[in-house]
Short mmCIF file of N, CA and C in Angstrom, two decimals:
data_model
loop_
_atom_site.label_atom_id
_atom_site.label_comp_id
_atom_site.label_asym_id
_atom_site.label_seq_id
_atom_site.Cartn_x
_atom_site.Cartn_y
_atom_site.Cartn_z
N UNK A 1 0.84 -1.20 0.02
CA UNK A 1 0.02 0.01 -0.02
C UNK A 1 0.90 1.24 0.01
N UNK A 2 0.49 2.27 -0.74
CA UNK A 2 1.25 3.51 -0.78
C UNK A 2 0.73 4.51 0.15
N UNK A 3 1.64 5.32 0.68
CA UNK A 3 1.23 6.35 1.62
C UNK A 3 1.09 7.68 0.85
N UNK A 4 0.30 8.64 1.41
CA UNK A 4 0.05 9.90 0.75
C UNK A 4 1.37 10.64 0.48
N UNK A 5 2.31 10.54 1.48
CA UNK A 5 3.56 11.24 1.37
C UNK A 5 4.35 10.74 0.19
N UNK A 6 4.23 9.45 -0.13
CA UNK A 6 4.97 8.85 -1.25
C UNK A 6 4.48 9.40 -2.63
N UNK A 7 3.30 9.85 -2.68
CA UNK A 7 2.76 10.46 -3.94
C UNK A 7 3.59 11.70 -4.34
N UNK A 8 4.09 12.40 -3.27
CA UNK A 8 4.91 13.63 -3.45
C UNK A 8 4.14 14.63 -4.33
N UNK A 9 2.96 14.94 -3.89
CA UNK A 9 2.07 15.90 -4.67
C UNK A 9 2.43 17.30 -4.36
N UNK A 10 2.84 18.05 -5.41
CA UNK A 10 3.21 19.47 -5.24
C UNK A 10 1.96 20.36 -4.91
N UNK A 11 2.12 21.39 -4.17
CA UNK A 11 1.08 22.37 -3.93
C UNK A 11 0.70 22.94 -5.30
N UNK A 12 -0.56 23.14 -5.53
CA UNK A 12 -0.99 23.65 -6.81
C UNK A 12 -1.40 22.63 -7.80
N UNK A 13 -1.10 21.36 -7.52
CA UNK A 13 -1.45 20.31 -8.47
C UNK A 13 -2.96 20.20 -8.75
N UNK A 14 -3.33 19.90 -9.97
CA UNK A 14 -4.70 19.72 -10.33
C UNK A 14 -5.20 18.32 -9.88
N UNK A 15 -6.40 18.30 -9.32
CA UNK A 15 -6.97 17.01 -8.88
C UNK A 15 -8.36 16.87 -9.51
N UNK A 16 -8.68 15.66 -9.82
CA UNK A 16 -10.04 15.39 -10.23
C UNK A 16 -10.89 14.95 -9.02
N UNK A 17 -12.04 15.53 -8.85
CA UNK A 17 -12.88 15.26 -7.69
C UNK A 17 -14.23 14.73 -8.20
N UNK A 18 -14.54 13.49 -7.68
CA UNK A 18 -15.82 12.85 -8.06
C UNK A 18 -16.75 12.87 -6.91
N UNK A 19 -17.97 13.35 -7.12
CA UNK A 19 -19.06 13.36 -6.09
C UNK A 19 -20.24 12.57 -6.62
N UNK A 20 -20.91 11.90 -5.73
CA UNK A 20 -22.10 11.15 -6.17
C UNK A 20 -23.33 11.87 -5.60
N UNK A 21 -24.17 12.30 -6.48
CA UNK A 21 -25.44 12.96 -6.09
C UNK A 21 -26.56 12.02 -6.55
N UNK A 22 -27.11 11.28 -5.65
CA UNK A 22 -28.10 10.25 -6.00
C UNK A 22 -27.45 9.20 -6.77
N UNK A 23 -27.93 8.91 -8.02
CA UNK A 23 -27.32 7.87 -8.84
C UNK A 23 -26.40 8.44 -9.92
N UNK A 24 -26.13 9.74 -9.79
CA UNK A 24 -25.26 10.45 -10.79
C UNK A 24 -23.93 10.82 -10.20
N UNK A 25 -22.85 10.40 -10.88
CA UNK A 25 -21.49 10.82 -10.55
C UNK A 25 -21.13 12.08 -11.24
N UNK A 26 -20.72 13.13 -10.47
CA UNK A 26 -20.32 14.38 -11.06
C UNK A 26 -18.79 14.49 -10.96
N UNK A 27 -18.14 15.01 -11.99
CA UNK A 27 -16.71 15.13 -11.99
C UNK A 27 -16.38 16.65 -12.02
N UNK A 28 -15.53 17.05 -11.09
CA UNK A 28 -15.07 18.46 -11.05
C UNK A 28 -13.52 18.43 -10.96
N UNK A 29 -12.95 19.58 -11.16
CA UNK A 29 -11.51 19.73 -10.99
C UNK A 29 -11.22 20.75 -9.95
N UNK A 30 -10.18 20.48 -9.18
CA UNK A 30 -9.80 21.38 -8.06
C UNK A 30 -8.30 21.43 -7.98
N UNK A 31 -7.82 22.14 -6.95
CA UNK A 31 -6.43 22.33 -6.79
C UNK A 31 -5.99 21.95 -5.37
N UNK A 32 -4.87 21.31 -5.29
CA UNK A 32 -4.29 20.84 -3.99
C UNK A 32 -3.60 22.06 -3.34
N UNK A 33 -3.95 22.28 -2.10
CA UNK A 33 -3.34 23.44 -1.31
C UNK A 33 -2.30 22.91 -0.37
N UNK A 34 -2.56 21.80 0.33
CA UNK A 34 -1.62 21.27 1.31
C UNK A 34 -2.28 20.18 2.15
N UNK A 35 -1.53 19.72 3.20
CA UNK A 35 -2.06 18.70 4.06
C UNK A 35 -1.35 18.71 5.40
N UNK A 36 -2.02 18.11 6.38
CA UNK A 36 -1.41 17.88 7.72
C UNK A 36 -1.42 16.35 7.86
N UNK A 37 -0.22 15.81 7.83
CA UNK A 37 -0.03 14.33 7.80
C UNK A 37 -0.92 13.61 8.81
N UNK A 38 -1.68 12.68 8.34
CA UNK A 38 -2.53 11.87 9.20
C UNK A 38 -3.85 12.54 9.65
N UNK A 39 -4.01 13.87 9.28
CA UNK A 39 -5.21 14.55 9.77
C UNK A 39 -6.16 15.03 8.66
N UNK A 40 -5.64 15.76 7.68
CA UNK A 40 -6.54 16.25 6.64
C UNK A 40 -5.73 16.77 5.43
N UNK A 41 -6.45 16.80 4.27
CA UNK A 41 -5.94 17.42 3.09
C UNK A 41 -6.72 18.73 2.94
N UNK A 42 -6.02 19.76 2.32
CA UNK A 42 -6.67 21.04 1.99
C UNK A 42 -6.72 21.19 0.53
N UNK A 43 -7.92 21.39 -0.01
CA UNK A 43 -8.14 21.61 -1.46
C UNK A 43 -9.03 22.80 -1.69
N UNK A 44 -8.92 23.39 -2.85
CA UNK A 44 -9.85 24.50 -3.23
C UNK A 44 -11.20 23.88 -3.49
N UNK A 45 -12.27 24.65 -3.18
CA UNK A 45 -13.62 24.20 -3.54
C UNK A 45 -13.74 24.28 -5.05
N UNK A 46 -14.21 23.26 -5.67
CA UNK A 46 -14.42 23.36 -7.15
C UNK A 46 -15.56 24.33 -7.50
N UNK A 47 -15.42 24.92 -8.67
CA UNK A 47 -16.44 25.81 -9.21
C UNK A 47 -16.92 25.27 -10.54
N UNK A 48 -18.23 25.56 -10.79
CA UNK A 48 -18.81 25.21 -12.07
C UNK A 48 -19.63 26.39 -12.55
N UNK A 49 -19.34 26.92 -13.76
CA UNK A 49 -20.04 28.06 -14.29
C UNK A 49 -19.91 29.25 -13.34
N UNK A 50 -18.74 29.46 -12.70
CA UNK A 50 -18.54 30.57 -11.86
C UNK A 50 -19.14 30.51 -10.46
N UNK A 51 -19.73 29.38 -10.17
CA UNK A 51 -20.40 29.22 -8.83
C UNK A 51 -19.79 27.97 -8.14
N UNK A 52 -19.50 28.17 -6.82
CA UNK A 52 -18.92 27.06 -6.09
C UNK A 52 -19.91 25.84 -6.04
N UNK A 53 -19.34 24.64 -6.23
CA UNK A 53 -20.17 23.42 -6.25
C UNK A 53 -20.68 23.19 -4.83
N UNK A 54 -21.98 22.91 -4.71
CA UNK A 54 -22.58 22.68 -3.40
C UNK A 54 -22.27 21.26 -2.91
N UNK A 55 -21.69 21.22 -1.71
CA UNK A 55 -21.29 19.97 -1.06
C UNK A 55 -21.75 19.98 0.43
N UNK A 56 -21.79 18.85 1.00
CA UNK A 56 -22.24 18.74 2.39
C UNK A 56 -21.11 18.17 3.25
N UNK A 57 -21.14 18.57 4.55
CA UNK A 57 -20.16 17.96 5.46
C UNK A 57 -20.37 16.45 5.52
N UNK A 58 -19.28 15.75 5.62
CA UNK A 58 -19.24 14.28 5.76
C UNK A 58 -19.56 13.60 4.40
N UNK A 59 -19.77 14.41 3.33
CA UNK A 59 -19.99 13.81 2.06
C UNK A 59 -18.72 13.12 1.55
N UNK A 60 -18.85 11.95 0.94
CA UNK A 60 -17.69 11.22 0.37
C UNK A 60 -17.28 11.79 -0.92
N UNK A 61 -15.97 11.98 -1.10
CA UNK A 61 -15.40 12.44 -2.42
C UNK A 61 -14.33 11.45 -2.78
N UNK A 62 -14.22 11.30 -4.06
CA UNK A 62 -13.14 10.46 -4.64
C UNK A 62 -12.18 11.38 -5.37
N UNK A 63 -10.92 11.41 -4.96
CA UNK A 63 -9.91 12.22 -5.63
C UNK A 63 -9.09 11.36 -6.53
N UNK A 64 -8.75 11.84 -7.73
CA UNK A 64 -7.83 11.14 -8.66
C UNK A 64 -6.68 12.13 -8.97
N UNK A 65 -5.50 11.57 -8.81
CA UNK A 65 -4.29 12.33 -9.05
C UNK A 65 -3.49 11.62 -10.19
N UNK A 66 -3.16 12.37 -11.19
CA UNK A 66 -2.40 11.84 -12.32
C UNK A 66 -0.95 12.25 -12.14
N UNK A 67 -0.08 11.26 -11.94
CA UNK A 67 1.37 11.51 -11.91
C UNK A 67 1.92 11.22 -13.31
N UNK A 68 3.16 11.22 -13.43
CA UNK A 68 3.73 10.89 -14.79
C UNK A 68 3.43 9.53 -15.33
N UNK A 69 3.35 8.52 -14.40
CA UNK A 69 3.08 7.18 -14.88
C UNK A 69 1.99 6.47 -14.18
N UNK A 70 1.43 7.05 -13.11
CA UNK A 70 0.36 6.38 -12.30
C UNK A 70 -0.83 7.25 -12.14
N UNK A 71 -2.00 6.67 -11.87
CA UNK A 71 -3.19 7.34 -11.44
C UNK A 71 -3.47 6.86 -10.01
N UNK A 72 -3.55 7.82 -9.09
CA UNK A 72 -3.84 7.48 -7.69
C UNK A 72 -5.26 7.80 -7.42
N UNK A 73 -5.97 6.94 -6.69
CA UNK A 73 -7.37 7.17 -6.27
C UNK A 73 -7.39 7.16 -4.77
N UNK A 74 -8.00 8.27 -4.21
CA UNK A 74 -8.10 8.42 -2.75
C UNK A 74 -9.58 8.62 -2.42
N UNK A 75 -10.04 7.98 -1.36
CA UNK A 75 -11.44 8.21 -0.88
C UNK A 75 -11.30 9.06 0.37
N UNK A 76 -12.05 10.19 0.41
CA UNK A 76 -11.97 11.09 1.54
C UNK A 76 -13.45 11.50 1.92
N UNK A 77 -13.58 12.18 3.00
CA UNK A 77 -14.88 12.81 3.39
C UNK A 77 -14.62 14.26 3.66
N UNK A 78 -15.64 15.07 3.39
CA UNK A 78 -15.52 16.52 3.65
C UNK A 78 -15.65 16.76 5.12
N UNK A 79 -14.62 17.41 5.73
CA UNK A 79 -14.56 17.66 7.15
C UNK A 79 -15.06 19.08 7.45
N UNK A 80 -14.58 20.07 6.66
CA UNK A 80 -14.90 21.47 6.87
C UNK A 80 -14.93 22.18 5.51
N UNK A 81 -15.92 23.08 5.35
CA UNK A 81 -16.01 23.89 4.13
C UNK A 81 -15.85 25.32 4.49
N UNK A 82 -14.92 26.00 3.90
CA UNK A 82 -14.69 27.45 4.07
C UNK A 82 -15.15 28.14 2.83
N UNK A 83 -16.13 29.02 3.01
CA UNK A 83 -16.74 29.63 1.88
C UNK A 83 -16.05 30.95 1.59
N UNK A 84 -16.78 31.91 1.01
CA UNK A 84 -16.19 33.22 0.57
C UNK A 84 -15.39 33.84 1.73
N UNK A 85 -14.33 34.50 1.43
CA UNK A 85 -13.82 34.79 0.11
C UNK A 85 -12.79 33.74 -0.44
N UNK A 86 -12.39 32.76 0.38
CA UNK A 86 -11.25 31.93 -0.06
C UNK A 86 -11.65 30.61 -0.66
N UNK A 87 -12.79 30.04 -0.34
CA UNK A 87 -13.35 28.82 -0.98
C UNK A 87 -12.33 27.65 -0.95
N UNK A 88 -12.16 27.09 0.21
CA UNK A 88 -11.35 25.87 0.29
C UNK A 88 -12.03 24.94 1.30
N UNK A 89 -11.47 23.68 1.40
CA UNK A 89 -12.05 22.77 2.37
C UNK A 89 -11.05 21.79 2.84
N UNK A 90 -11.32 21.29 4.03
CA UNK A 90 -10.54 20.19 4.61
C UNK A 90 -11.22 18.83 4.29
N UNK A 91 -10.44 17.89 3.85
CA UNK A 91 -10.95 16.53 3.57
C UNK A 91 -10.26 15.60 4.56
N UNK A 92 -10.97 14.53 4.93
CA UNK A 92 -10.35 13.52 5.81
C UNK A 92 -9.07 13.01 5.17
N UNK A 93 -8.10 12.62 5.95
CA UNK A 93 -6.85 12.12 5.46
C UNK A 93 -7.10 10.71 4.85
N UNK A 94 -6.63 10.46 3.64
CA UNK A 94 -6.95 9.19 3.02
C UNK A 94 -6.11 8.04 3.64
N UNK A 95 -6.74 6.91 3.90
CA UNK A 95 -6.09 5.78 4.48
C UNK A 95 -5.93 4.65 3.47
N UNK A 96 -6.77 4.61 2.46
CA UNK A 96 -6.68 3.61 1.43
C UNK A 96 -6.45 4.25 0.09
N UNK A 97 -5.21 4.22 -0.34
CA UNK A 97 -4.79 4.85 -1.60
C UNK A 97 -4.50 3.77 -2.64
N UNK A 98 -5.16 3.83 -3.77
CA UNK A 98 -4.93 2.85 -4.81
C UNK A 98 -4.09 3.51 -5.97
N UNK A 99 -3.18 2.79 -6.49
CA UNK A 99 -2.38 3.27 -7.63
C UNK A 99 -2.56 2.31 -8.80
N UNK A 100 -2.79 2.87 -9.95
CA UNK A 100 -2.91 2.10 -11.18
C UNK A 100 -1.85 2.63 -12.17
N UNK A 101 -1.05 1.71 -12.70
CA UNK A 101 -0.07 2.15 -13.70
C UNK A 101 -0.75 2.65 -14.95
N UNK A 102 -0.45 3.82 -15.34
CA UNK A 102 -0.95 4.40 -16.56
C UNK A 102 -0.08 4.10 -17.74
N UNK A 103 1.24 4.12 -17.53
CA UNK A 103 2.21 3.86 -18.57
C UNK A 103 3.41 3.16 -17.88
N UNK A 104 4.18 2.51 -18.73
CA UNK A 104 5.36 1.79 -18.25
C UNK A 104 6.50 2.74 -17.94
N UNK A 105 6.54 3.88 -18.61
CA UNK A 105 7.65 4.85 -18.44
C UNK A 105 7.14 6.29 -18.57
N UNK A 106 7.75 7.20 -17.92
CA UNK A 106 7.48 8.60 -18.05
C UNK A 106 7.70 9.08 -19.44
N UNK A 107 6.80 9.90 -19.98
CA UNK A 107 6.92 10.40 -21.33
C UNK A 107 7.27 11.93 -21.25
N UNK A 108 7.94 12.37 -22.28
CA UNK A 108 8.21 13.79 -22.37
C UNK A 108 7.92 14.33 -23.74
N UNK A 109 7.28 15.52 -23.83
CA UNK A 109 7.02 16.13 -25.16
C UNK A 109 8.28 16.80 -25.59
N UNK A 110 8.65 16.54 -26.80
CA UNK A 110 9.89 17.12 -27.37
C UNK A 110 9.60 17.61 -28.81
N UNK A 111 10.55 18.24 -29.40
CA UNK A 111 10.46 18.67 -30.78
C UNK A 111 11.88 18.47 -31.40
N UNK A 112 12.17 17.20 -31.76
CA UNK A 112 13.51 16.85 -32.21
C UNK A 112 13.49 16.48 -33.70
N UNK A 113 14.29 17.17 -34.53
CA UNK A 113 14.33 16.82 -35.97
C UNK A 113 15.10 15.46 -36.11
N UNK A 114 14.63 14.62 -37.04
CA UNK A 114 15.29 13.31 -37.25
C UNK A 114 15.46 13.11 -38.76
N UNK A 115 16.45 12.31 -39.07
CA UNK A 115 16.71 11.87 -40.48
C UNK A 115 17.00 10.42 -40.36
N UNK A 116 16.35 9.60 -41.15
CA UNK A 116 16.61 8.15 -41.14
C UNK A 116 17.42 7.81 -42.38
N UNK A 117 18.54 7.12 -42.18
CA UNK A 117 19.43 6.72 -43.24
C UNK A 117 18.68 5.89 -44.27
N UNK A 118 18.82 6.18 -45.55
CA UNK A 118 18.15 5.44 -46.61
C UNK A 118 16.77 5.83 -46.86
N UNK A 119 16.23 6.84 -46.16
CA UNK A 119 14.84 7.26 -46.41
C UNK A 119 14.88 8.72 -46.76
N UNK A 120 14.14 9.06 -47.81
CA UNK A 120 14.11 10.44 -48.27
C UNK A 120 13.22 11.24 -47.33
N UNK A 121 13.61 12.47 -47.05
CA UNK A 121 12.86 13.36 -46.18
C UNK A 121 13.31 13.27 -44.77
N UNK A 122 12.71 14.11 -43.93
CA UNK A 122 13.06 14.19 -42.49
C UNK A 122 11.76 14.12 -41.73
N UNK A 123 11.93 14.03 -40.40
CA UNK A 123 10.74 13.95 -39.53
C UNK A 123 11.00 14.68 -38.22
N UNK A 124 10.01 14.63 -37.38
CA UNK A 124 10.12 15.20 -36.02
C UNK A 124 9.70 14.23 -35.00
N UNK A 125 10.44 14.02 -33.93
CA UNK A 125 10.05 13.24 -32.80
C UNK A 125 9.30 14.22 -31.85
N UNK A 126 8.11 13.84 -31.49
CA UNK A 126 7.29 14.76 -30.65
C UNK A 126 7.00 14.25 -29.26
N UNK A 127 7.34 12.97 -29.05
CA UNK A 127 7.00 12.34 -27.76
C UNK A 127 8.03 11.24 -27.50
N UNK A 128 8.69 11.24 -26.35
CA UNK A 128 9.79 10.26 -26.08
C UNK A 128 9.69 9.73 -24.67
N UNK A 129 10.08 8.45 -24.49
CA UNK A 129 10.19 7.80 -23.21
C UNK A 129 11.36 6.89 -23.24
N UNK A 130 11.58 6.18 -22.12
CA UNK A 130 12.68 5.18 -22.08
C UNK A 130 12.35 3.99 -22.93
N UNK A 131 11.09 3.83 -23.34
CA UNK A 131 10.73 2.63 -24.05
C UNK A 131 10.21 2.88 -25.49
N UNK A 132 9.91 4.11 -25.77
CA UNK A 132 9.30 4.35 -27.16
C UNK A 132 9.45 5.81 -27.52
N UNK A 133 9.18 6.11 -28.77
CA UNK A 133 9.11 7.51 -29.24
C UNK A 133 8.16 7.57 -30.37
N UNK A 134 7.60 8.83 -30.57
CA UNK A 134 6.72 9.14 -31.70
C UNK A 134 7.20 10.33 -32.40
#
């Protein structure tokens, strides 16, 4: 099992937040502000069409974090909601974090000119990793 600290999530990272309203899952995006180890995460309240998304205390939220090669899924509950003017909230500290490998190796966007021996013309490499390139 992975710990939250091992994710090494930088402040300001974009998070996907899933909320279930009845039988409908709603997906929003928010920003990571910080955390107090073992106690809570601090995230910005998501907005939709310029209005803060309505949430309730103790409501369950699913956070998804995309790293370079993994997607982490965390289940939390809303502990505190701070409204205007700052719009942020405390979420329960995740105890069960799941990681799913998205890719075998970290990829990087590049713009490298290439020429292949015996082939007329040139090309551009636009995406490269330890295992492949495009």
